Coordinates of C-alpha atoms and ligand atoms in Angstrom, one line a residue:
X1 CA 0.0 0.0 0.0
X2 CA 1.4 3.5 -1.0
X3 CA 0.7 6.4 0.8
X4 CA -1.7 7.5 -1.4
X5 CA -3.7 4.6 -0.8
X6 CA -3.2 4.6 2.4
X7 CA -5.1 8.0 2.9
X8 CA -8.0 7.0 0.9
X9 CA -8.5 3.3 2.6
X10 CA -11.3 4.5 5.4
X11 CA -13.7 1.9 5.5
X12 CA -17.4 2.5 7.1
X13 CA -18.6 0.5 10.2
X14 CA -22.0 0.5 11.5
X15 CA -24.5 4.1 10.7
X16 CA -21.8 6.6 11.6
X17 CA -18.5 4.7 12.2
X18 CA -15.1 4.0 10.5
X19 CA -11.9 2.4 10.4
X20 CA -9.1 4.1 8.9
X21 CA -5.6 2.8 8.5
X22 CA -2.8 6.2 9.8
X23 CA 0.2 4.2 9.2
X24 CA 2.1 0.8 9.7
X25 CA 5.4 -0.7 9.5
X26 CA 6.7 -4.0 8.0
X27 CA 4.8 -6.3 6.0
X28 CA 5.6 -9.7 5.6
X29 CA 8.8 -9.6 4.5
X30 CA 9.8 -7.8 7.7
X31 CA 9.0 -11.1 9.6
X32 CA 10.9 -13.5 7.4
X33 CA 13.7 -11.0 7.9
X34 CA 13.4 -10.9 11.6
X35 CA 12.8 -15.1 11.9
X36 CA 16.2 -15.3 9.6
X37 CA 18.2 -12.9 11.5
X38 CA 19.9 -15.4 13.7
X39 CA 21.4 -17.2 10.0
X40 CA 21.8 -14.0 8.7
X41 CA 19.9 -14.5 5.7
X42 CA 17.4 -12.1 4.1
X43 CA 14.4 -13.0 1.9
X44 CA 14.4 -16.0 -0.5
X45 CA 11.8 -17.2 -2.9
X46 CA 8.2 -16.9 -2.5
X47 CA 7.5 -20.2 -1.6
X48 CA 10.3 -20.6 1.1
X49 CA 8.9 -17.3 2.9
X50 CA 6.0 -18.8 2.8
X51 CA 6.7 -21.8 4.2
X52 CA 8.6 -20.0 7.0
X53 CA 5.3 -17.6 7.7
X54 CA 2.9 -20.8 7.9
X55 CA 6.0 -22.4 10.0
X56 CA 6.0 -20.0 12.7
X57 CA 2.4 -19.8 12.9
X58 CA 1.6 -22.9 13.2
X59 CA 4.1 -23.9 15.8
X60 CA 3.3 -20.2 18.0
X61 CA 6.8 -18.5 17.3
X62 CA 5.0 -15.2 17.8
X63 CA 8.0 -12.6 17.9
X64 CA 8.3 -12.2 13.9
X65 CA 5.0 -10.7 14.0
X66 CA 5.5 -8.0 16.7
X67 CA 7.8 -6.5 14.2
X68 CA 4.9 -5.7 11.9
X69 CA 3.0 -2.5 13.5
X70 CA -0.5 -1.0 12.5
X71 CA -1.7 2.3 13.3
X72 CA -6.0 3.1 13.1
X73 CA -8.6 6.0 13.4
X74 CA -11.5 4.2 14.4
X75 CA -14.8 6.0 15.2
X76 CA -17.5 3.9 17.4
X77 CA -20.0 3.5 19.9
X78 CA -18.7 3.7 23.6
X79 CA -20.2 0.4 24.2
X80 CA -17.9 -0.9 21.3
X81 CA -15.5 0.6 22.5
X82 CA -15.5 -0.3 26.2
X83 CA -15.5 -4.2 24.5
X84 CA -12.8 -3.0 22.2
X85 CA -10.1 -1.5 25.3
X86 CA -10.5 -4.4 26.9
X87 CA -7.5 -5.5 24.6
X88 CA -4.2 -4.3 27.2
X89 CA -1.7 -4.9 23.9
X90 CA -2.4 -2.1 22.4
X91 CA -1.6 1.6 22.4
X92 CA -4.9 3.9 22.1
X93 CA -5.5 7.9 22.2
X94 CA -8.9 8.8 22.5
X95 CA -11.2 11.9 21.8
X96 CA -11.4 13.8 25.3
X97 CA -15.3 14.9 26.4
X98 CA -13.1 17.0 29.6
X99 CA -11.7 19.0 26.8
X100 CA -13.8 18.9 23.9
X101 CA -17.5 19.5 23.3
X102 CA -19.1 15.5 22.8
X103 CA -20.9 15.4 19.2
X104 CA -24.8 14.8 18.6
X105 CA -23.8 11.3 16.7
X106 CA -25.1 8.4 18.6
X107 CA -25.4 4.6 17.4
X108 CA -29.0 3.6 16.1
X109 CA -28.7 -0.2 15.1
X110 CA -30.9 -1.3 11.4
X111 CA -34.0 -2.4 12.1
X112 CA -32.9 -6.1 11.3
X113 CA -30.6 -6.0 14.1
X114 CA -33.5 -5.7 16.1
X115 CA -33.7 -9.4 17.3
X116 CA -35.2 -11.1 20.8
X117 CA -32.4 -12.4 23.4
X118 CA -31.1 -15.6 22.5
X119 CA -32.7 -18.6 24.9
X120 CA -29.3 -20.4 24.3
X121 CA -26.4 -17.8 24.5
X122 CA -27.1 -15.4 27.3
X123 CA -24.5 -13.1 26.4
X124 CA -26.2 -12.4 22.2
X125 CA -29.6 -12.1 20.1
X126 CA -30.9 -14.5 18.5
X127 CA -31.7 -14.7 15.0
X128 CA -35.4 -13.9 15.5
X129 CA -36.2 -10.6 14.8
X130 CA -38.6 -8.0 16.6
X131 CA -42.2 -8.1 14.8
X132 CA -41.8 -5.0 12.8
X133 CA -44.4 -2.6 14.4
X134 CA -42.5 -3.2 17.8
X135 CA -39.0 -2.5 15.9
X136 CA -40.3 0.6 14.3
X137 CA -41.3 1.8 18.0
X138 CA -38.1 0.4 19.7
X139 CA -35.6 2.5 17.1
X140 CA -38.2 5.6 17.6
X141 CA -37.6 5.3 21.4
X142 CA -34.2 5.0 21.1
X143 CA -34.0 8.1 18.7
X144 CA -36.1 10.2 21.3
X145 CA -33.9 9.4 24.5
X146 CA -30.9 9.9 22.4
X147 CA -32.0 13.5 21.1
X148 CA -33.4 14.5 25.1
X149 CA -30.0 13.3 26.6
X150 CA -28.1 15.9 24.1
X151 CA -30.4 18.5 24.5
X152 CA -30.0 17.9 28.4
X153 CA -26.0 18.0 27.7
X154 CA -26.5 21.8 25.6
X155 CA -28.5 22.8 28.4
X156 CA -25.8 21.6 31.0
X157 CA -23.2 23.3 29.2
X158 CA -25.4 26.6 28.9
X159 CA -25.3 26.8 32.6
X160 CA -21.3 26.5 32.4
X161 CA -21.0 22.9 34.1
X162 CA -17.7 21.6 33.3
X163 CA -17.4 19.6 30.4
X164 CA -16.6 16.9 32.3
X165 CA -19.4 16.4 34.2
X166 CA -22.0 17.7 31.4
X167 CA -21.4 14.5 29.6
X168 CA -22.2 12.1 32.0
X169 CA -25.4 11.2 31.6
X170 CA -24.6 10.6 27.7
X171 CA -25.8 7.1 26.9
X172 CA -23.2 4.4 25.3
X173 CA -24.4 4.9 22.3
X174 CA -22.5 7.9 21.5
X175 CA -19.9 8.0 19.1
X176 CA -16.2 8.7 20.2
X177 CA -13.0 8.5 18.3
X178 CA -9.6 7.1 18.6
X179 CA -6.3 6.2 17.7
X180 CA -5.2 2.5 18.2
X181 CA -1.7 1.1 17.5
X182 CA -0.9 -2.9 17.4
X183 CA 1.3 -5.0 16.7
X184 CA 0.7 -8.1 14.1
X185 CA 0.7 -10.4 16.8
X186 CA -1.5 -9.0 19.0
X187 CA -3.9 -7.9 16.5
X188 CA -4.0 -11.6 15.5
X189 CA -5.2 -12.3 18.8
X190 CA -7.6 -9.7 18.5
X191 CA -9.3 -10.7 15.3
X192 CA -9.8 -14.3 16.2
X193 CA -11.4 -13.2 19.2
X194 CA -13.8 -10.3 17.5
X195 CA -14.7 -12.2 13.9
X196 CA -15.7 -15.1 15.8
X197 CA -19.7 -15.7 15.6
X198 CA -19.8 -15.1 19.8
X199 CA -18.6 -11.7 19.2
X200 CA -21.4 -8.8 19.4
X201 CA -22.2 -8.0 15.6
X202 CA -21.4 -4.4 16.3
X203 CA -17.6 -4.9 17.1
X204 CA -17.4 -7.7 14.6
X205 CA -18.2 -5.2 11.4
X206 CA -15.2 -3.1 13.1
X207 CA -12.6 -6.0 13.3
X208 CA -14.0 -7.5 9.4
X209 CA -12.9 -3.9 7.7
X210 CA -9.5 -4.1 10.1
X211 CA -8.9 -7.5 8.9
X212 CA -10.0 -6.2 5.1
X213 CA -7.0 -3.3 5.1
X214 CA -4.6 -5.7 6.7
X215 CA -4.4 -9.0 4.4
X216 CA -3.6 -6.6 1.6
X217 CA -0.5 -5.5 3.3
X218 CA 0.3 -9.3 5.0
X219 CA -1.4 -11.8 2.9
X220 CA 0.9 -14.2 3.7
X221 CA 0.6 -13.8 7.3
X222 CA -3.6 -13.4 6.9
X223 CA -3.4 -16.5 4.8
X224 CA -1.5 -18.4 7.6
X225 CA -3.9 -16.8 10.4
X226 CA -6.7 -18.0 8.8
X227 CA -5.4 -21.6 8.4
X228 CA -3.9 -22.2 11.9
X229 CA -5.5 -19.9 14.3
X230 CA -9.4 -18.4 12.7
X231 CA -10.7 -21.4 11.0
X232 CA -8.9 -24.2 12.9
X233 CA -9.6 -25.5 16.4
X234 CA -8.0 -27.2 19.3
X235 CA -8.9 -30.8 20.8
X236 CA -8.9 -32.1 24.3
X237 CA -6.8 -35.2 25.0
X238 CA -9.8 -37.1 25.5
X239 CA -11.0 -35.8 22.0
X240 CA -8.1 -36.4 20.6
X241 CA -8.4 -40.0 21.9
X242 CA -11.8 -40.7 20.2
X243 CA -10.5 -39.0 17.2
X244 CA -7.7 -41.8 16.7
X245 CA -10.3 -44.4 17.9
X246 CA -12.6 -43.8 15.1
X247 CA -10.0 -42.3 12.7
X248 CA -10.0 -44.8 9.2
X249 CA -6.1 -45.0 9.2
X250 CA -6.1 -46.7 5.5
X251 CA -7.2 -42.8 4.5
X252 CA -3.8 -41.4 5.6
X253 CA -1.7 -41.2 2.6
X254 CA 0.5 -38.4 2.1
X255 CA 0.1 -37.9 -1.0
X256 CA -4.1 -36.9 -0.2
X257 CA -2.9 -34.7 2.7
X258 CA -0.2 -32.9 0.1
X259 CA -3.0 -32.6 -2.7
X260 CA -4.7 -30.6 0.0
X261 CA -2.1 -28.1 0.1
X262 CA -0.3 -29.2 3.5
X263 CA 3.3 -29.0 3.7
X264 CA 5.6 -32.6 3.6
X265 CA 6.2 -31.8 7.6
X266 CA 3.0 -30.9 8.1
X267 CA 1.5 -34.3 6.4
X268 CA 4.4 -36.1 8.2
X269 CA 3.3 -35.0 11.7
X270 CA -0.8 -35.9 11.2
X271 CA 0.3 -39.5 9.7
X272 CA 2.9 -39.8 12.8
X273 CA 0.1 -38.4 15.2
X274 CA -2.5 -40.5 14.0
X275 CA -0.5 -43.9 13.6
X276 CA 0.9 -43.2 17.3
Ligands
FAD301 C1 -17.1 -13.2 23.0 C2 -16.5 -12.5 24.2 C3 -17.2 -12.3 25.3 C4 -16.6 -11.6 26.4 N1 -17.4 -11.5 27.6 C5 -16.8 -10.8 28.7 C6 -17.6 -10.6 29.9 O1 -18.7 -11.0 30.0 N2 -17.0 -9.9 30.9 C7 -15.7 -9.4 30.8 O2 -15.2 -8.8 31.8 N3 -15.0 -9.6 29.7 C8 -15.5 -10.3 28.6 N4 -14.7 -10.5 27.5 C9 -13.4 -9.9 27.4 C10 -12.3 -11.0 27.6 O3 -12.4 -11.6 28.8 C11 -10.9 -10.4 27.4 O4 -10.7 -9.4 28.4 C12 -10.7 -9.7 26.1 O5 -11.2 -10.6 25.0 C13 -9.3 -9.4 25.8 O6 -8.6 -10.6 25.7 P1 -7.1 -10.8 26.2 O7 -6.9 -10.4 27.7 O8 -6.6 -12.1 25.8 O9 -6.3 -9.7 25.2 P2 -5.1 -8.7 25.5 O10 -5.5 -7.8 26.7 O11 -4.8 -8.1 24.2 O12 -4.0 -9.6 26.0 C14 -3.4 -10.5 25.0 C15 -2.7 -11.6 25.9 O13 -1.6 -11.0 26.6 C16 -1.5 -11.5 27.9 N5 -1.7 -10.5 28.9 C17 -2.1 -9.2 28.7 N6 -2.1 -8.5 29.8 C18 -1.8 -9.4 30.8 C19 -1.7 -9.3 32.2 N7 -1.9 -8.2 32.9 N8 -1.5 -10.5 32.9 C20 -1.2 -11.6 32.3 N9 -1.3 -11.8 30.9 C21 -1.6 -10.7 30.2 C22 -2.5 -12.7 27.9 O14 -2.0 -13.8 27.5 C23 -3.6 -12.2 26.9 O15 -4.3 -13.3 26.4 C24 -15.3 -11.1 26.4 C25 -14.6 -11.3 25.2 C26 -15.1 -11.9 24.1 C27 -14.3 -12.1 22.8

């Protein structure tokens, strides 16, 4: 990504939201060059850095990719972001309400996010929505109380209260602003938490445009997150048990497991595993 690019890549989250990338450092070549250091070699041929990317990923050498740094604007909802800070590995610089005067832009969800509690995650909605008539009223509540709480915030700053205590009674669903620097690894750690399905579908849309702006600039890496640590999924030793118990062993040929794209080690190591 050039800078030009790099000034025009804002991507829009929720009604009034965005995610915009400032700056970074290092792509993927940067971790090759920091997981070759000790042999003093640089970069080789596609396929070897590749193979060294999907190597330390899959067996958790994270280091290489705390030398890759990204740097975001982000605009959200306070409850996003009270989710969001929750993440310690990160550096952040947020709008002040002490010293500045808080904007009239608050969160109002689509009406198709307007779904019941769900009866079998307690923490998320479910997928049935609101009959529409009750929708409709819902978002005009919410509207209402969002429009009297600023007006009660003018009025508190009309009679000179201190900006910091006017904006107290602001409800979560006002937008705020920030910067937010990460490193690759930890920002890793923070997609597979946000783009999973348990995550709240508000702070999800934020971590799919991050993870949008970031495979173009560490597809390699993205590729090798996705493989080992997003899509895959770790097994108890009793699960592992059953697995070899039930396993059809005559199905373990290397040559399937390499037409699948796996590496020779990595086909090596399921055949050992399984045969065990
Ligand atoms: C779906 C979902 C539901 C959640 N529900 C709740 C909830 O109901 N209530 C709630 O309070 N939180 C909740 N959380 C927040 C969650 O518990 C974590 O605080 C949040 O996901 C950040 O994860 P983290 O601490 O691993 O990340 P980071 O803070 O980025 O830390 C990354 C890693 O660094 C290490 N680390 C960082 N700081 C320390 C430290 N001080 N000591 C030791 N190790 C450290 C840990 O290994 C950690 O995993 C939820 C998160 C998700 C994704």
């Amino acid at each position: 990504m050039n800078k030009e690019e790099l000034a025009n890549n804002s991507i829009k989250c929720l009604d009034k939201g965005f995610v915009r990338l400032v700056d970074f450092m290092g792509d993927d070549s940067a971790i090759v060059q920091a997981a070759r250091v000790s042999y003093g070699n640089g970069t080789k041929s596609y396929r070897e850095d590749r193979g060294l990317i999907r190597y330390l990923m899959r067996n958790s050498h994270t280091s290489p990719f705390e030398m890759v740094e990204f740097k975001f604007h982000v605009r959200l909802p306070i409850f996003v972001a009270r989710q969001w800070i929750r993440h310690r590995t990160a550096n952040v610089n947020e709008y002040s309400g002490r010293y500045s005067e808080m904007t009239d832009e608050f969160y109002v969800p689509d009406l198709i996010q307007l779904r019941h509690q769900s009866k079998n995650n307690k923490q998320g909605r479910s997928e049935q929505n609101l009959e529409l008539h009750h929708a409709e009223n819902v978002l005009k509540k919410m509207k209402q109380s969002q429009k009297n709480s600023y007006n009660e915030y003018k009025f508190y700053l009309e009679e000179d209260l201190a900006r910091e205590l006017a904006r107290i009674n602001l409800p979560l669903s006002s937008y705020t602003e920030w910067y937010w620097k990460i490193d690759l690894h930890n920002l890793f750690h923070f997609l597979r938490l946000r783009l999973d399905s348990h995550a709240q579908f508000e702070i999800r849309i934020y971590a799919e445009a991050i993870a949008e702006i970031i495979k173009k600039i560490v597809p390699i890496s993205f590729e090798a997150f996705e493989d080992f640590r997003l899509y895959s999924k770790s097994f108890s030793r009793i699960e592992l048990e059953f697995l070899k118990n039930i396993i059809d062993k005559s199905k373990l040929k290397e040559k399937a497991l390499l037409d699948l794209g796996l590496s020779k080690r990595e086909a090596t190591d399921i055949i050992d595993f399984f045969n065990e």
